[in-house]
Short mmCIF file of N, CA and C in Angstrom, two decimals:
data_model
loop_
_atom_site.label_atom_id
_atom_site.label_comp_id
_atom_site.label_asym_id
_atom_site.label_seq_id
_atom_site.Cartn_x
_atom_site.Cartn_y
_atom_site.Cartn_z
N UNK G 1 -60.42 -39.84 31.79
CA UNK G 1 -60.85 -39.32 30.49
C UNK G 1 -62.12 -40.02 30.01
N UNK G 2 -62.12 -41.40 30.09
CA UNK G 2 -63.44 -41.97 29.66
C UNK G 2 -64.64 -41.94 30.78
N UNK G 3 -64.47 -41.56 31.41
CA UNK G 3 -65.74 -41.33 32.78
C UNK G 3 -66.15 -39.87 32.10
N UNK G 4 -65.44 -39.18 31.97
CA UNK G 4 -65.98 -38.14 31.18
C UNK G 4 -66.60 -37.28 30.31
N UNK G 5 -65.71 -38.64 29.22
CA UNK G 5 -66.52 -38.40 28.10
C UNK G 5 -67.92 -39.40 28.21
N UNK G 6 -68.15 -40.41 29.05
CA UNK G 6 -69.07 -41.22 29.20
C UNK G 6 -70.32 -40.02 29.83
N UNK G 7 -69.88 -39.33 30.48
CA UNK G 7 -70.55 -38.34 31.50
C UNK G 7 -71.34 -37.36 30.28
N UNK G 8 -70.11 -36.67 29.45
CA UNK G 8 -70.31 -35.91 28.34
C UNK G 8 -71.60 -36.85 27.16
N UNK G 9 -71.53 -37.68 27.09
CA UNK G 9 -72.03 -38.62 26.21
C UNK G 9 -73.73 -38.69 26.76
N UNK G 10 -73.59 -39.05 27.71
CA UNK G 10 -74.89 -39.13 28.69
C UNK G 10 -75.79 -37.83 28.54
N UNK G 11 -75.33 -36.83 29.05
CA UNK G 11 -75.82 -35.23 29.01
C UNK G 11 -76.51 -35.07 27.52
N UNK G 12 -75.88 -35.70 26.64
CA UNK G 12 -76.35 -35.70 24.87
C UNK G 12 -77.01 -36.65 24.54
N UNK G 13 -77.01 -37.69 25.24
CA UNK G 13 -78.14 -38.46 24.96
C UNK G 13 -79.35 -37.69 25.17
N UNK G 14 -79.57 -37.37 26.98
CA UNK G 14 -80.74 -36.71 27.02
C UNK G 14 -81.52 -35.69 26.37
N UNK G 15 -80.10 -34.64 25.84
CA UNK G 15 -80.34 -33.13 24.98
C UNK G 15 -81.30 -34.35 24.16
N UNK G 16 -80.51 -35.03 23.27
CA UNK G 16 -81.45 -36.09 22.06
C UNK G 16 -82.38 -36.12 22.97
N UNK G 17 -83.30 -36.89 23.50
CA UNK G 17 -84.45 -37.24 23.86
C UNK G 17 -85.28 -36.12 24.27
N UNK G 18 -84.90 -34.86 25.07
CA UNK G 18 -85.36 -33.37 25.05
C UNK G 18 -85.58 -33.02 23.55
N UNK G 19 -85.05 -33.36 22.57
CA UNK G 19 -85.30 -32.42 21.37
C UNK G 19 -84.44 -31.09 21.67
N UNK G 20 -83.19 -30.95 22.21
CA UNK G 20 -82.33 -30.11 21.59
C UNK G 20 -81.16 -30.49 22.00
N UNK G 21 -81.36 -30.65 20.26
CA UNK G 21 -79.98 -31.03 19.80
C UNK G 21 -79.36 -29.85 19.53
N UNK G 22 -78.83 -29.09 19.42
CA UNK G 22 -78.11 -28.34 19.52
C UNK G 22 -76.96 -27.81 20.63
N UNK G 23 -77.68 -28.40 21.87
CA UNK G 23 -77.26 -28.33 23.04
C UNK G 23 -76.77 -30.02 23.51
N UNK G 24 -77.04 -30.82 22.23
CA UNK G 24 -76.49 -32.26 22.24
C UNK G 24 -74.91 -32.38 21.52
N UNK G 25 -75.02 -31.26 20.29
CA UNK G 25 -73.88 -31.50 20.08
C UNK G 25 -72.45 -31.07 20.59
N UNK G 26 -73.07 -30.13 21.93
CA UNK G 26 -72.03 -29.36 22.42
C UNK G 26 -71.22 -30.45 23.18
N UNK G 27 -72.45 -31.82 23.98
CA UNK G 27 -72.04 -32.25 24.78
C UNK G 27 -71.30 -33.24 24.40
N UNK G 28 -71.70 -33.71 23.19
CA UNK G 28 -70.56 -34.92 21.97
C UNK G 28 -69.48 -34.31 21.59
N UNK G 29 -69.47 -33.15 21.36
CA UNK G 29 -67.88 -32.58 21.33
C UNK G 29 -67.07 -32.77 22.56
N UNK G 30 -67.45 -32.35 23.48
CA UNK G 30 -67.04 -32.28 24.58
C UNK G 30 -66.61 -34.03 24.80
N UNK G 31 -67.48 -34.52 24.72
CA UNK G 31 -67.45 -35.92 24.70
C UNK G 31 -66.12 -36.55 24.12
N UNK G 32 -66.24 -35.78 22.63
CA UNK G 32 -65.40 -36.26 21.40
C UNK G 32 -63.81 -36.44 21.96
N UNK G 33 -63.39 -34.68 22.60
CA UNK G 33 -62.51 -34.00 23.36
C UNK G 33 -61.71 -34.96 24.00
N UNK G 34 -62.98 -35.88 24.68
CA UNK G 34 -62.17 -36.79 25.97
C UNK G 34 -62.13 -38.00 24.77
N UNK G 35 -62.54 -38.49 24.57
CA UNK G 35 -62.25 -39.78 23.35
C UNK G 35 -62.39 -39.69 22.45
N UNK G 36 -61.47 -39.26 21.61
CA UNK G 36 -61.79 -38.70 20.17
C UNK G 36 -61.42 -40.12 18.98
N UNK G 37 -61.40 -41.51 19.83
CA UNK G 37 -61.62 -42.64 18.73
C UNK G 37 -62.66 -43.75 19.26
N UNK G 38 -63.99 -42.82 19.35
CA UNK G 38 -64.95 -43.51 19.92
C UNK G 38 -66.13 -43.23 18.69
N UNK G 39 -66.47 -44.21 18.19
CA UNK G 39 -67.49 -44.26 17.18
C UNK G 39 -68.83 -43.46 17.47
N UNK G 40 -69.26 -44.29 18.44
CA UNK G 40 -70.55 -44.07 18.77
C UNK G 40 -70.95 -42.75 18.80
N UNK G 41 -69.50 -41.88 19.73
CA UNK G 41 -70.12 -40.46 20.06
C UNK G 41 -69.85 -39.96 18.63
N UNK G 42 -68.77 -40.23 17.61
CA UNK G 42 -69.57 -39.82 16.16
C UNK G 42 -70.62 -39.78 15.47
N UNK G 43 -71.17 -41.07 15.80
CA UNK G 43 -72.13 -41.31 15.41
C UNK G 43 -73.59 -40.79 15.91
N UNK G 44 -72.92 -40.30 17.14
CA UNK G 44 -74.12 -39.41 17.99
C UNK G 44 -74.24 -38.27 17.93
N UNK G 45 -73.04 -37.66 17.32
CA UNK G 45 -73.39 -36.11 17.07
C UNK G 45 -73.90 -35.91 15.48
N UNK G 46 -73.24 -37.19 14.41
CA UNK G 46 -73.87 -37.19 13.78
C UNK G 46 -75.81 -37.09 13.74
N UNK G 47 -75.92 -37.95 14.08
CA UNK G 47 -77.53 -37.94 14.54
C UNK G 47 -78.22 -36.57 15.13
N UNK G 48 -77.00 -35.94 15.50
CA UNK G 48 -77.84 -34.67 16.12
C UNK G 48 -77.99 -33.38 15.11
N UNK G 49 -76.36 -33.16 14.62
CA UNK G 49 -76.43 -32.66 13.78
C UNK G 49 -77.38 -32.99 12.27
N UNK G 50 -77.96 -33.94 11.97
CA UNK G 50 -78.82 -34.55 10.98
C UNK G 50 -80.50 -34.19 11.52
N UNK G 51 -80.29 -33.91 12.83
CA UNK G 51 -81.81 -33.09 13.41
C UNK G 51 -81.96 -31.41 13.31
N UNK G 52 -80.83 -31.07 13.22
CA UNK G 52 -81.09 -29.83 12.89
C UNK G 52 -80.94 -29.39 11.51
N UNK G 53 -80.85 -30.51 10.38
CA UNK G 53 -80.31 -30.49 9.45
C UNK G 53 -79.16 -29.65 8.93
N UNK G 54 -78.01 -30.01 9.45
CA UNK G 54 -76.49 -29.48 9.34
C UNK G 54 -75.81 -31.05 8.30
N UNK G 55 -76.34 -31.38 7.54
CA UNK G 55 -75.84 -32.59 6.59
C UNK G 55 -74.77 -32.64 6.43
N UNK G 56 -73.76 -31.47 6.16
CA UNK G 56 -72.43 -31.88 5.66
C UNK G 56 -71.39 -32.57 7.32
N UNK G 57 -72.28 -31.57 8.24
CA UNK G 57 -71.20 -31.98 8.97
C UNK G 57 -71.53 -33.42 9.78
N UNK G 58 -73.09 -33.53 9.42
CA UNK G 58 -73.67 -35.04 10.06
C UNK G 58 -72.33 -35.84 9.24
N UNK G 59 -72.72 -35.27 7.77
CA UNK G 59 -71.85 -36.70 7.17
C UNK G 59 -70.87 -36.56 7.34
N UNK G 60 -69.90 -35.97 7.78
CA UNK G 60 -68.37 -35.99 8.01
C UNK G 60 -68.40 -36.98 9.40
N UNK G 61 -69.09 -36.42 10.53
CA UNK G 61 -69.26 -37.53 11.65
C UNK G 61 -69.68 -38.62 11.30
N UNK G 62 -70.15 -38.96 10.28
CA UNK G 62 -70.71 -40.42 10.04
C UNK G 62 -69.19 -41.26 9.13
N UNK G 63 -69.06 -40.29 8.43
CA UNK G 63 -68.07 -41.12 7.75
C UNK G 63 -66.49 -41.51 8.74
N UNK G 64 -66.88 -40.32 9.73
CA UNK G 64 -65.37 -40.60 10.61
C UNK G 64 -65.67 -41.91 11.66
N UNK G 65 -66.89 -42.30 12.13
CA UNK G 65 -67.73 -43.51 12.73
C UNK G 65 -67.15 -44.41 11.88
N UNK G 66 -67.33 -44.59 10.64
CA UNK G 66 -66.86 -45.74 9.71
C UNK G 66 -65.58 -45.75 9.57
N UNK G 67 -64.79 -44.83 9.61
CA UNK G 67 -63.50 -45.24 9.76
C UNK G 67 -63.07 -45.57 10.87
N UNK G 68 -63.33 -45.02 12.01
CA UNK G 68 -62.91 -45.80 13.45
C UNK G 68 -63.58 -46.91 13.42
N UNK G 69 -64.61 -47.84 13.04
CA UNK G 69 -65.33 -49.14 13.60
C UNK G 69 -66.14 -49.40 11.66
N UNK G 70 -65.29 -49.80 11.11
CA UNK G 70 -65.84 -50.26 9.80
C UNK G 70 -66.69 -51.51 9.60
N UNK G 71 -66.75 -51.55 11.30
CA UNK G 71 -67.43 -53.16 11.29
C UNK G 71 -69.11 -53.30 11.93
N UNK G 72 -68.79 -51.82 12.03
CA UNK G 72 -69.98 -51.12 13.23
C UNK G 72 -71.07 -51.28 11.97
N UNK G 73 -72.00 -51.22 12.35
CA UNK G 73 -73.64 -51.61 11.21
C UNK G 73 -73.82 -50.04 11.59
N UNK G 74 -74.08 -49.35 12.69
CA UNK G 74 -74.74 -48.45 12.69
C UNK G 74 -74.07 -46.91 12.40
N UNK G 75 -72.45 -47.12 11.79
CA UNK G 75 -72.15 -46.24 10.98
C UNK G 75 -72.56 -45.87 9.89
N UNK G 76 -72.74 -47.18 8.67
CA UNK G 76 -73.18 -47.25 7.83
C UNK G 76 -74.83 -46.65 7.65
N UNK G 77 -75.70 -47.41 8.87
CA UNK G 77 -76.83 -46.60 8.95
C UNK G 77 -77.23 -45.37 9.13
N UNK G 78 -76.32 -44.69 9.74
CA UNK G 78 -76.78 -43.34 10.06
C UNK G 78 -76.14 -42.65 9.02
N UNK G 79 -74.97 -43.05 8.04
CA UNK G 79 -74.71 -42.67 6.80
C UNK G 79 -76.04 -42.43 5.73
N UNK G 80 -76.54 -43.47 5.88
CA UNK G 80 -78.06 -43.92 5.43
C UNK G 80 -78.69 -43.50 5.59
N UNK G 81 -78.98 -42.77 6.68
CA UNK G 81 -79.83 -41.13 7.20
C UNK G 81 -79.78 -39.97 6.46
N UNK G 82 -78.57 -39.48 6.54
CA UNK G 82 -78.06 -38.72 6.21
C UNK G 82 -77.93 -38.20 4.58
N UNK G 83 -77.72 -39.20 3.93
CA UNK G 83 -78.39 -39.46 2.78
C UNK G 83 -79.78 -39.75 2.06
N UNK G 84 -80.50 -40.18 3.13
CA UNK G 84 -81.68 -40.08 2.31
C UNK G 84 -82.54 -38.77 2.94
N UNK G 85 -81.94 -38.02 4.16
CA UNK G 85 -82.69 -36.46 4.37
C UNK G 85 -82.15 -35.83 3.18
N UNK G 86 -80.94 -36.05 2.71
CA UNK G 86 -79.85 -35.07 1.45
C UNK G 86 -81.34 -35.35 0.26
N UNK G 87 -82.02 -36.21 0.18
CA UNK G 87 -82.31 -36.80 -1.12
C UNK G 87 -81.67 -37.94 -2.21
N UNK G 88 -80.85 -38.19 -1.31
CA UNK G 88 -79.47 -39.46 -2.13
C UNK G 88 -80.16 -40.48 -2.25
N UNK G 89 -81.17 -41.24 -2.67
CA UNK G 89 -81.86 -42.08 -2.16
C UNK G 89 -80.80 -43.37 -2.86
N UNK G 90 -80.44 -43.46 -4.07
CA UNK G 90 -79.43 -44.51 -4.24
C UNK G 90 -78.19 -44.77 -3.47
N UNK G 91 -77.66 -43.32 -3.19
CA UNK G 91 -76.79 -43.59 -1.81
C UNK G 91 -77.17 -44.15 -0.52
N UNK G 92 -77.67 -43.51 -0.62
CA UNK G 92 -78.82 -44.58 1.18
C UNK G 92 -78.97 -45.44 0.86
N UNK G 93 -79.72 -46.13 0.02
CA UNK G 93 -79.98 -47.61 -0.60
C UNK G 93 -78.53 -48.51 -0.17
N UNK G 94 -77.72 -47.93 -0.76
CA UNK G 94 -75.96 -48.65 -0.34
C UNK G 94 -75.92 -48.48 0.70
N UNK G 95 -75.46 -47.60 1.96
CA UNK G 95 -75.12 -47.47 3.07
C UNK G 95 -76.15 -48.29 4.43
N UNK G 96 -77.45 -48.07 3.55
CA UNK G 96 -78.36 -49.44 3.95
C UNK G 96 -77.89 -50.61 4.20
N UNK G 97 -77.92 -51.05 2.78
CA UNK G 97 -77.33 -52.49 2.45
C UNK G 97 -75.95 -52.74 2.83
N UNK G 98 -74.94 -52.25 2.80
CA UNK G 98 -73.96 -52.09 4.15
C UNK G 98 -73.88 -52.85 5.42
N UNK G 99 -75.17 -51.71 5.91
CA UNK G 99 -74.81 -52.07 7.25
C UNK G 99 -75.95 -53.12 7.21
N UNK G 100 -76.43 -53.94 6.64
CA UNK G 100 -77.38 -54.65 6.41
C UNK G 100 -76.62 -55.99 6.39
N UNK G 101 -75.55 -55.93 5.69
CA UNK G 101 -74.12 -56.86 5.68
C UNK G 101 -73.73 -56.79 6.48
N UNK G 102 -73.81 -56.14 7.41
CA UNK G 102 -72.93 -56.30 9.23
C UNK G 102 -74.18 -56.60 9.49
N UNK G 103 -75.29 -56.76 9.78
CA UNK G 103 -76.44 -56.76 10.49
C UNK G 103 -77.27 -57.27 10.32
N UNK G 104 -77.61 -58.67 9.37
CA UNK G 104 -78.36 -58.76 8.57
C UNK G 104 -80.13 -58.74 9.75
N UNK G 105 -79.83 -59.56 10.95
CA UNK G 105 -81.34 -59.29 11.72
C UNK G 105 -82.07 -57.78 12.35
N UNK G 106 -81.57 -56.68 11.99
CA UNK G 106 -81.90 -55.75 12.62
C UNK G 106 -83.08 -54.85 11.71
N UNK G 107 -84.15 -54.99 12.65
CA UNK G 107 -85.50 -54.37 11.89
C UNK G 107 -85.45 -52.81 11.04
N UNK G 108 -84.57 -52.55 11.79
CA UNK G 108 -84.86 -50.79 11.72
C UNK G 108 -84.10 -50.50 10.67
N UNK G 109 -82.36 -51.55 10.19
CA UNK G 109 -82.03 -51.27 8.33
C UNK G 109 -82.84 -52.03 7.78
N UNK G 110 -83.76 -52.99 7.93
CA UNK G 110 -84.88 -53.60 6.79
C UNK G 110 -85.76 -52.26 6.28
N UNK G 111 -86.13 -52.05 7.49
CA UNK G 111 -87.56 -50.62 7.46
C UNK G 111 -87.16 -49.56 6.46
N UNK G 112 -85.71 -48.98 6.82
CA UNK G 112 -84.83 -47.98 6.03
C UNK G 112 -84.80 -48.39 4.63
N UNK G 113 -84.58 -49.89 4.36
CA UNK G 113 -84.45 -50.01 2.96
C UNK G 113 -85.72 -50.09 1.80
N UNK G 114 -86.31 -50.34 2.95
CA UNK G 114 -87.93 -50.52 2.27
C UNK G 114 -88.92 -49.02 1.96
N UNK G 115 -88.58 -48.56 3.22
CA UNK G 115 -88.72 -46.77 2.97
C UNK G 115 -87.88 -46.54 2.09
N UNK G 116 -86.57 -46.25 2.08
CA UNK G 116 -85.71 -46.04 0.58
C UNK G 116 -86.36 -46.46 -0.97
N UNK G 117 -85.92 -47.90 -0.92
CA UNK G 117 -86.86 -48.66 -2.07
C UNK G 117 -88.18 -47.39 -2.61
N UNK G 118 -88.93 -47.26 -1.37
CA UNK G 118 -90.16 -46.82 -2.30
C UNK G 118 -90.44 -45.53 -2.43
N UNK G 119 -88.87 -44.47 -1.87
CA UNK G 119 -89.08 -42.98 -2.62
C UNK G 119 -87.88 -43.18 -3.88
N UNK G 120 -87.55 -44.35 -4.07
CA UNK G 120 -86.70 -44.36 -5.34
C UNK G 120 -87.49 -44.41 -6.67
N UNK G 121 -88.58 -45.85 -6.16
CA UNK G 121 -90.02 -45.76 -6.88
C UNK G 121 -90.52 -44.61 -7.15
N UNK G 122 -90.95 -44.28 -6.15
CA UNK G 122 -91.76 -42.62 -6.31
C UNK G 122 -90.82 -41.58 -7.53
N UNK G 123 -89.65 -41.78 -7.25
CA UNK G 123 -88.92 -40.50 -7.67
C UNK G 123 -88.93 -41.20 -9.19
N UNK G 124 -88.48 -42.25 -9.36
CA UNK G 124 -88.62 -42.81 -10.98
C UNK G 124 -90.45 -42.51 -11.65
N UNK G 125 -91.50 -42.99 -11.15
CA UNK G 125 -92.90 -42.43 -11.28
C UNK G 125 -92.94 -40.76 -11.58
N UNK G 126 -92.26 -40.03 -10.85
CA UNK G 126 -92.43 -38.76 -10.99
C UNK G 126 -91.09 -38.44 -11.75
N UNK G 127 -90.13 -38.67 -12.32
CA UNK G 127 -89.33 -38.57 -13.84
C UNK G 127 -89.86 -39.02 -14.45
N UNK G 128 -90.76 -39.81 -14.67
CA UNK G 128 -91.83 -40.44 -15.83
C UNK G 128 -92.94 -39.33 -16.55
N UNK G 129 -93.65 -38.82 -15.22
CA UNK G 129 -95.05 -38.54 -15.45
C UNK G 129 -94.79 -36.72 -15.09
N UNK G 130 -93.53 -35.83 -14.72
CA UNK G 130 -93.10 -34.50 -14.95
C UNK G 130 -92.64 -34.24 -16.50
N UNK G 131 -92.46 -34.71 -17.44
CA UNK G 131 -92.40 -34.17 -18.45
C UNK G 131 -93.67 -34.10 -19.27
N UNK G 132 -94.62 -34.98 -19.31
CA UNK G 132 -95.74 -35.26 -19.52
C UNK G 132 -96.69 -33.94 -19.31
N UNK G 133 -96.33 -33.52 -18.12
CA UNK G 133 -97.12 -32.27 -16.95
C UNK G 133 -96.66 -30.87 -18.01
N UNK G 134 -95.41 -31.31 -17.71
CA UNK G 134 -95.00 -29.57 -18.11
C UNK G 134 -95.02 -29.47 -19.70
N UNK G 135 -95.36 -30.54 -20.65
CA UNK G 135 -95.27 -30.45 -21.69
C UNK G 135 -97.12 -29.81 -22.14
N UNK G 136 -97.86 -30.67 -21.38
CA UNK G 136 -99.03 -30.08 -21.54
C UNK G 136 -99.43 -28.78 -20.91
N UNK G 137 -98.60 -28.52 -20.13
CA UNK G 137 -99.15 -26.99 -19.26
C UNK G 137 -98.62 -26.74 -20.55
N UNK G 138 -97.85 -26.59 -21.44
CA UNK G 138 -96.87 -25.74 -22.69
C UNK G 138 -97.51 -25.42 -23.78
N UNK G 139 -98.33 -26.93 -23.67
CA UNK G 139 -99.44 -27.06 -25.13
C UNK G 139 -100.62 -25.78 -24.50
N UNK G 140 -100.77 -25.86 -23.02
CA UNK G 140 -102.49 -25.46 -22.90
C UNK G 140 -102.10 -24.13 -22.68
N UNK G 141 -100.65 -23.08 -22.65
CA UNK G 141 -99.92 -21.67 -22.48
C UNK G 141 -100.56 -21.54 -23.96
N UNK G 142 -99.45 -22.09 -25.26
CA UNK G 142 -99.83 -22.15 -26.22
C UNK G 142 -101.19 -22.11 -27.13
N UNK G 143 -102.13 -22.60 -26.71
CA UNK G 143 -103.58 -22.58 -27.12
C UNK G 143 -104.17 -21.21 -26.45
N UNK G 144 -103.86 -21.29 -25.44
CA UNK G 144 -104.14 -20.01 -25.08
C UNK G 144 -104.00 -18.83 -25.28
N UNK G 145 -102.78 -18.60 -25.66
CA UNK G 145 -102.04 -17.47 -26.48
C UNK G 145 -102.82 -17.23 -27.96
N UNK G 146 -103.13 -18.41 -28.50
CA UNK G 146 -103.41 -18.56 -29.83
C UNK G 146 -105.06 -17.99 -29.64
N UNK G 147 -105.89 -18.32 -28.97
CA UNK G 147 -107.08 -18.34 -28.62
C UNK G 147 -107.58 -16.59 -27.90
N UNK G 148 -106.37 -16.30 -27.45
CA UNK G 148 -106.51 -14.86 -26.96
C UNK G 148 -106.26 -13.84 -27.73
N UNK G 149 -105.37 -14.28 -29.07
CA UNK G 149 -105.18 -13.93 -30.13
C UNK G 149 -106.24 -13.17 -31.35
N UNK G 150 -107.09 -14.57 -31.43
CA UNK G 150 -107.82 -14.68 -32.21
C UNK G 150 -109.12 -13.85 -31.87
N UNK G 151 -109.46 -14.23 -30.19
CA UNK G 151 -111.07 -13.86 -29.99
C UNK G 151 -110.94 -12.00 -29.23
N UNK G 152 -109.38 -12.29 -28.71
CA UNK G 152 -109.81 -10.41 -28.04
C UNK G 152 -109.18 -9.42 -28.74
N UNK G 153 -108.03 -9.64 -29.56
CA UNK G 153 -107.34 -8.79 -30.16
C UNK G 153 -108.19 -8.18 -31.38
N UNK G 154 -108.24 -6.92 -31.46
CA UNK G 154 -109.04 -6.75 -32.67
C UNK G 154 -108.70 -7.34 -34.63
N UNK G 155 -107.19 -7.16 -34.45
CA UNK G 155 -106.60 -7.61 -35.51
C UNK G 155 -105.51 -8.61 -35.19
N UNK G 156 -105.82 -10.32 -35.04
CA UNK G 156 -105.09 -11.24 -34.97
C UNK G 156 -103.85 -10.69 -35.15
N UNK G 157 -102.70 -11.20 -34.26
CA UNK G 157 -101.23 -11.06 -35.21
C UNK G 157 -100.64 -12.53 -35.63
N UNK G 158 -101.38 -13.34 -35.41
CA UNK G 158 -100.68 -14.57 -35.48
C UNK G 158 -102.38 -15.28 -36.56
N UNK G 159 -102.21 -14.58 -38.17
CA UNK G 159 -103.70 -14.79 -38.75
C UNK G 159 -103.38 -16.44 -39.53
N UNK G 160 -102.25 -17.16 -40.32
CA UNK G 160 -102.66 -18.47 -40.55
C UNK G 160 -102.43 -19.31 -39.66
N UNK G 161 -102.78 -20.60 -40.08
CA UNK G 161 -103.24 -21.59 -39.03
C UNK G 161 -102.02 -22.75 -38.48
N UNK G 162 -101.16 -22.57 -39.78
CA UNK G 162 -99.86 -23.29 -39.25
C UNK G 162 -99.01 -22.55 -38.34
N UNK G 163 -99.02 -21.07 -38.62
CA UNK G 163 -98.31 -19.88 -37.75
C UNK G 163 -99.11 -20.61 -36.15
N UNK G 164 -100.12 -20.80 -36.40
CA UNK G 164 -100.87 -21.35 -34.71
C UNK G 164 -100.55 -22.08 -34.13
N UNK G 165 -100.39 -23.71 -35.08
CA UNK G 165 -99.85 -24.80 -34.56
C UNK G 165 -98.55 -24.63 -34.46
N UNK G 166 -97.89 -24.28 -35.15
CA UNK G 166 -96.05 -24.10 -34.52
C UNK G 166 -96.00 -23.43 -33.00
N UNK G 167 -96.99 -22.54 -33.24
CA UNK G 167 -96.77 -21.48 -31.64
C UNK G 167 -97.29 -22.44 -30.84
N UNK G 168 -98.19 -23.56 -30.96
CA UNK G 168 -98.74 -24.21 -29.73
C UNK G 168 -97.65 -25.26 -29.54
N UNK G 169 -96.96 -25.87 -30.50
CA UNK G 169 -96.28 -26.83 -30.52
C UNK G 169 -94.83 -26.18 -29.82
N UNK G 170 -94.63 -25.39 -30.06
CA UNK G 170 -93.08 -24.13 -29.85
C UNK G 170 -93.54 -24.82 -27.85
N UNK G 171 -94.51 -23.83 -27.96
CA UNK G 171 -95.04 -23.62 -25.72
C UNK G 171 -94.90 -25.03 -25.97
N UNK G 172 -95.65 -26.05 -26.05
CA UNK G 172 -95.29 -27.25 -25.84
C UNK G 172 -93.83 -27.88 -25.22
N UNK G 173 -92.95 -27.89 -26.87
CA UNK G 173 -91.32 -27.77 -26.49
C UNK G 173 -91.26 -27.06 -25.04
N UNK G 174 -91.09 -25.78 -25.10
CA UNK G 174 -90.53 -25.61 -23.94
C UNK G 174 -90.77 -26.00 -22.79
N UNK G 175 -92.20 -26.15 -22.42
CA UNK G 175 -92.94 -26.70 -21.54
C UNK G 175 -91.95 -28.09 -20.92
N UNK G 176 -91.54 -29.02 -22.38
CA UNK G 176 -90.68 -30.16 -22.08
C UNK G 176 -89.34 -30.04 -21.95
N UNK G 177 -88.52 -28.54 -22.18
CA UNK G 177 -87.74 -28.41 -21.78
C UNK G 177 -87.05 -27.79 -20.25
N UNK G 178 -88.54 -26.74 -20.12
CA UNK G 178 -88.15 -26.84 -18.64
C UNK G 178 -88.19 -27.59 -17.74
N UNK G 179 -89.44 -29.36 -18.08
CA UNK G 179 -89.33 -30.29 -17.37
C UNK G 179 -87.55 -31.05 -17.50
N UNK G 180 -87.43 -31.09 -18.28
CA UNK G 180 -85.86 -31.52 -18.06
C UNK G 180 -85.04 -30.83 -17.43
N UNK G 181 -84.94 -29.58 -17.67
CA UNK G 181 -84.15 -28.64 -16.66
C UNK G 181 -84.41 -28.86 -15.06
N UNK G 182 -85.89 -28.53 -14.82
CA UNK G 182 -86.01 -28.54 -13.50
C UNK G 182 -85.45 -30.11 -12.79
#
């Protein structure tokens, strides 16, 4: 059984290194089939399935890796994958640091956390500076409206000047409300 699945395992490595995975995960099942409490090949179809981006079921193989070998670093990491292709970036950050706690010398969860770290940055910078955006596209809808009002319409419908500023201020609002929504 384990020559087999070792055999099966092998065949999916290479699919991985060919670039099709798809034809990798047939061979980790197969793999799975013959040793179905073997981490690694979880962890390997995880990885494959996470190349074709199939996430839910990467992460089910990743999380079943961590339950067979909770001691394994590179369950946790490829959890850590998997999560930060999702966009989880605080989840990855943990599953990082994890296996970072089983592992502390291994370059490649330093790299992960440091890449993590700085689309968490990014993503806090851009919740900062998206409401800002869409509030002024709202103001400059608004002026515009008001301005198209005034100079092409033959008879304004919007003729005093506070009726103007509410309408620019109104596009504004929303402008900042669809930044929160989105």
């Amino acid at each position: 059984m384990k020559e087999k699945a070792e055999q099966c395992k092998d065949e999916g490595n290479k699919c991985i290194k060919e670039e099709k995975h798809t034809e990798a995960i047939f061979h980790y099942t197969e793999a799975i089939r013959h040793e179905p409490n073997s981490a690694i090949l979880y962890s390997n179809r995880a990885l494959a399935f996470l190349k074709i981006d199939q996430l839910y079921l990467a992460m089910e193989d990743a999380q079943k890796a961590i339950k067979l070998e909770p001691s394994w670093p590179k369950g946790f990491y490829r959890k850590g994958e998997i999560e930060f292709k999702a966009g989880h970036y605080n989840k990855a950050l943990l599953s990082y640091k994890q296996a970072l706690t089983l592992d502390p010398a291994d370059d490649g969860i330093i790299a992960a956390i440091s890449k993590t770290n700085k689309e968490i940055a990014k993503d806090k910078k851009d919740a900062v500076r998206k409401p800002l955006v869409y509030t002024c596209l709202g103001f400059a809808v608004g002026i515009f409206i008001v301005a198209a009002d005034q100079f092409i319409a033959v008879k304004p419908s919007i003729p005093h000047s506070i009726l103007q500023v509410l309408l620019v201020l109104s596009c504004g609002g929303v402008g900042f409300m669809i930044s929160k929504v989105h």
